[in-house]
C-alpha positions as MATLAB code, in Angstrom:
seq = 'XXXXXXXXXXXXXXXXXXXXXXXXXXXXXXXXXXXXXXXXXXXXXXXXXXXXXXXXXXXXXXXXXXXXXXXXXXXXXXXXXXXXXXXXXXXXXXXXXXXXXXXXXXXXXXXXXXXXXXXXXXXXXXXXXXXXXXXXXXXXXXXXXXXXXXXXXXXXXXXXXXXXXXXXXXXXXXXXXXXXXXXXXXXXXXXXXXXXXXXXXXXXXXXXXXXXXXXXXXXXXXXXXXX';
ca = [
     -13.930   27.356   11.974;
     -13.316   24.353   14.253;
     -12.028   21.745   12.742;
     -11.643   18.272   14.364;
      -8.597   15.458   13.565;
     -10.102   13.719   11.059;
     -11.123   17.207    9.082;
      -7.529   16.197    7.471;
      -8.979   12.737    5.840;
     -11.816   14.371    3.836;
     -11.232   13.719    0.415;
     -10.143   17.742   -1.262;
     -12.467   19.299   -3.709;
     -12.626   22.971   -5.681;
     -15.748   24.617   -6.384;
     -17.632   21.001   -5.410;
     -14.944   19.218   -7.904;
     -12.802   15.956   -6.015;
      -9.421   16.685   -6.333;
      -8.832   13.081   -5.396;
      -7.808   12.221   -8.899;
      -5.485   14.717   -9.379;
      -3.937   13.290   -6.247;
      -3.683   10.441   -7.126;
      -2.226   11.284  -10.810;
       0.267   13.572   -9.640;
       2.844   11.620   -7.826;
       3.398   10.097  -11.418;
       4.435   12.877  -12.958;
       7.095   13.768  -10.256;
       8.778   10.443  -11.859;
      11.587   11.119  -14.608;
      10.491   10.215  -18.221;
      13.018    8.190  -20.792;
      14.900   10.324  -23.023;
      18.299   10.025  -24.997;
      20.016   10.561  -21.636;
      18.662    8.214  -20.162;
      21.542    5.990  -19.445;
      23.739    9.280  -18.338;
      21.326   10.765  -16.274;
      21.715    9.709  -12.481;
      18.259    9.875  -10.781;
      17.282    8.410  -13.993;
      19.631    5.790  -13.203;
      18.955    5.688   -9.561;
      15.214    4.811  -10.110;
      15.864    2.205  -12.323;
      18.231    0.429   -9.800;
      15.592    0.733   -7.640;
      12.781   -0.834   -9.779;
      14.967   -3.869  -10.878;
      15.426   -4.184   -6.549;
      11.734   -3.758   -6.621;
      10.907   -6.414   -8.970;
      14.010   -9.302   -8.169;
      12.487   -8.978   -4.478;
       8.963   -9.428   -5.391;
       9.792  -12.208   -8.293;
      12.049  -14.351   -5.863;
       8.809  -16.657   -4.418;
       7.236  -16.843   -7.912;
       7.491  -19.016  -10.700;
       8.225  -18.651  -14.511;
       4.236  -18.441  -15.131;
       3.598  -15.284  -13.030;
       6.640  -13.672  -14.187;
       4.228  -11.523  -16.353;
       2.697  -10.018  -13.468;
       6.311   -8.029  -12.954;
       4.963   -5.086  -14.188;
       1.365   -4.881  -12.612;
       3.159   -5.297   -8.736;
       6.212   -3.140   -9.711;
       4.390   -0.079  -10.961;
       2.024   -0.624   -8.418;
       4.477   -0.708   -5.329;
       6.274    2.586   -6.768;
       2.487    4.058   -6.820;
       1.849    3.196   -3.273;
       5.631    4.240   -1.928;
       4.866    7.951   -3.689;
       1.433    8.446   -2.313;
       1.923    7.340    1.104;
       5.410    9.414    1.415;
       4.229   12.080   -0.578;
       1.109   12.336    2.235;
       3.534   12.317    4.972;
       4.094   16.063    3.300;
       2.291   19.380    5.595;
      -0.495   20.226    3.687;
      -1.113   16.941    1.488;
      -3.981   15.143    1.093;
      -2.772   10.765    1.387;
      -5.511    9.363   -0.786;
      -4.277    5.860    0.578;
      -5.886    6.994    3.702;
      -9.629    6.046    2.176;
     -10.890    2.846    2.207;
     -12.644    3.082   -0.856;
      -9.743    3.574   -2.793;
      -7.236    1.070   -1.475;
     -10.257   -1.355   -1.929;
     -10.513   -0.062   -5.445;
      -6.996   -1.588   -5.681;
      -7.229   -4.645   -3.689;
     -10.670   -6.092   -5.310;
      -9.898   -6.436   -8.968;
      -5.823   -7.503   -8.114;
      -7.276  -10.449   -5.558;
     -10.133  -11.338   -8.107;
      -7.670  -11.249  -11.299;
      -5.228  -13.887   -9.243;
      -8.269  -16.153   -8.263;
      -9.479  -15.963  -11.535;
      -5.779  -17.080  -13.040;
      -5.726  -20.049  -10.573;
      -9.321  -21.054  -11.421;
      -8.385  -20.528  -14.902;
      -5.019  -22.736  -14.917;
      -5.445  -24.850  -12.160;
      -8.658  -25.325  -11.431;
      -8.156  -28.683   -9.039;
      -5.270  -27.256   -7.299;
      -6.438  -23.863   -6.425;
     -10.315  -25.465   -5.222;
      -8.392  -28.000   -3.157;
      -6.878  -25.160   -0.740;
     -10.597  -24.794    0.661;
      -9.706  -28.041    1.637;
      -6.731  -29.056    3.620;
      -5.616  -33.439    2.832;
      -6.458  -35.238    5.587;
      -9.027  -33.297    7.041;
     -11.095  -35.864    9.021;
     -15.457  -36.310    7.338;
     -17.249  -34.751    9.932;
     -15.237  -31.177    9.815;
     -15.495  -31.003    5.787;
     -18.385  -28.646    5.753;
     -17.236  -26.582    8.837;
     -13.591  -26.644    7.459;
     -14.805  -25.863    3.431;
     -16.934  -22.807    4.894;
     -14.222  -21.044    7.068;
     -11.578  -21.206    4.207;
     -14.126  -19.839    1.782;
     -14.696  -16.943    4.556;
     -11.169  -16.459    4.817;
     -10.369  -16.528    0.811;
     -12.996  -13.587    0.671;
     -12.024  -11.041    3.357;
      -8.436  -11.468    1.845;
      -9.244   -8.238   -0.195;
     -10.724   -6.301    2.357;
      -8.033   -7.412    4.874;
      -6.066   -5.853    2.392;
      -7.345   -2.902    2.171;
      -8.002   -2.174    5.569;
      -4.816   -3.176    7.025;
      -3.294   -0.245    4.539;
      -5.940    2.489    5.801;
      -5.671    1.652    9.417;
      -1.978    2.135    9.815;
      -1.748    4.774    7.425;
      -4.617    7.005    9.302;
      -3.344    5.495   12.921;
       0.450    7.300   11.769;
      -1.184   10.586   10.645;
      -3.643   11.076   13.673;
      -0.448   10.515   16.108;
       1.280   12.743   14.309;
      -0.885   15.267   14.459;
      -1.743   15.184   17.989;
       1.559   15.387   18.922;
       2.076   18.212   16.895;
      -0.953   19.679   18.364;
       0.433   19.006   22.213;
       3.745   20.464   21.517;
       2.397   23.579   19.821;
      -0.228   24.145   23.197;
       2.280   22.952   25.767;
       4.955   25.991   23.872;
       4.277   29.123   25.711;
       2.903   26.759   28.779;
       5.967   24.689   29.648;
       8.704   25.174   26.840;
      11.081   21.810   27.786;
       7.838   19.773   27.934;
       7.176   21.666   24.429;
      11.041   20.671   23.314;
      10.490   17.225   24.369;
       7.475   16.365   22.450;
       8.943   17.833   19.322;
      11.632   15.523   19.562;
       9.404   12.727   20.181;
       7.164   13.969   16.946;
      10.366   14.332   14.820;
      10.841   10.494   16.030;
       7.428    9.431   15.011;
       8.216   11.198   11.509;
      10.990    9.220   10.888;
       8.776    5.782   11.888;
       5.377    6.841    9.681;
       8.328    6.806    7.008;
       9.430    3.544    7.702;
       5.653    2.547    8.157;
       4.944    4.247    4.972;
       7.719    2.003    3.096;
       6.539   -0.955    4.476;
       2.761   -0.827    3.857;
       3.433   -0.115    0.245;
       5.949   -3.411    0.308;
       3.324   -5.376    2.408;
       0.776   -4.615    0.312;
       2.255   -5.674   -2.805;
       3.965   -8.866   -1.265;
       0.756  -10.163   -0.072;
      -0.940  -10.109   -3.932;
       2.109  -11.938   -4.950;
       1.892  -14.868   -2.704;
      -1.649  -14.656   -3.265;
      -0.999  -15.146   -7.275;
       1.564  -17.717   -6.060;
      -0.863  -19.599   -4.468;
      -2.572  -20.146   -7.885;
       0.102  -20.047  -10.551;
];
């Protein structure tokens, strides 16, 4: 069977069953549980260092009123850094790599923070659409391009996640591909191009990291914007 480079992007199924969802539920469970240890235990320990860094970084811009959302952007930044690291794995399916899913999660966060600021503030957060000062005859041009731009927010959000993540795995994989041909061909070209995959490797980590981090940073200036 020939498969082709994007063969590794098709969502996994058993006996016609999606397997996204177990996916998707599985990094979870890799994630230690609370017990009577749980002050004594060090990754224990370690991950909840790294969930208080998690939240004081993404708390810092916001006020006292979104302060509630701490939970909703931590949990889902530690969701996003296991998938997308966890897919960086041979032989793992990323399900951050499908647009319909990171969309899934971008839609309802972006609507639930427009809905808070419409809620709360409904003067404030209407009066972005229109910047003070803005001279008469540009109103309706100027009211209709920040209404277009308040509504691909979501999908900007979504796609910007899928593009990089896919754009990291097809590299990847083609330069896996060339220095697997190029072996018995020209070994030091071979050598070369390994080292320049185990470089990339280290970057789609990084990349991986940061998407998550972008991702989650951008909802909470967006819920800044209307707390």
């Amino acid at each position: 069977m020939n498969l082709s480079f994007f063969d590794q992007f098709t969502s996994p199924s058993f006996l016609g069953i999606p397997l996204i969802l177990i996916s998707v539920l599985f990094p979870a469970l890799m994630l230690p549980s609370p017990n009577n240890r749980w002050i004594t235990n060090r990754l224990s320990t370690l991950q909840t260092w790294f969930l208080h860094l998690i939240t004081k970084q993404l708390m810092i811009p916001l006020n006292k009123k979104s302060h509630k959302w701490a939970l909703v952007l931590s949990s889902l930044m530690m969701f996003l850094l296991i998938i997308n690291l966890l897919g960086l794995l041979p032989y793992t399916f990323t399900p951050t790599t499908q647009l319909s899913m990171n969309m899934a999660l971008a839609f309802p966060l972006w609507l639930a923070t427009l809905l808070t600021g419409l809620r709360n503030q409904p003067s404030i957060s209407l009066g972005h659409l229109l910047p003070e000062g803005t001279p008469t005859p540009l109103i309706p041009a100027l009211i209709m391009i920040e209404t277009t731009s308040l509504l691909i927010r979501p999908l900007a959000l979504g796609v910007r996640l899928t593009a990089n993540l896919t754009a990291g795995h097809l590299l990847i994989q083609l330069i896996s591909t060339a220095a697997i041909t190029l072996l018995p061909i020209m070994p030091a070209i071979s050598i070369l191009t390994a080292s320049i995959l185990l470089l990339l490797t280290l970057l789609e980590v990084a990349v991986a990291m940061i998407q998550a981090y972008v991702f989650v940073l951008l909802l909470s200036l967006y819920l800044q914007e209307n707390t």
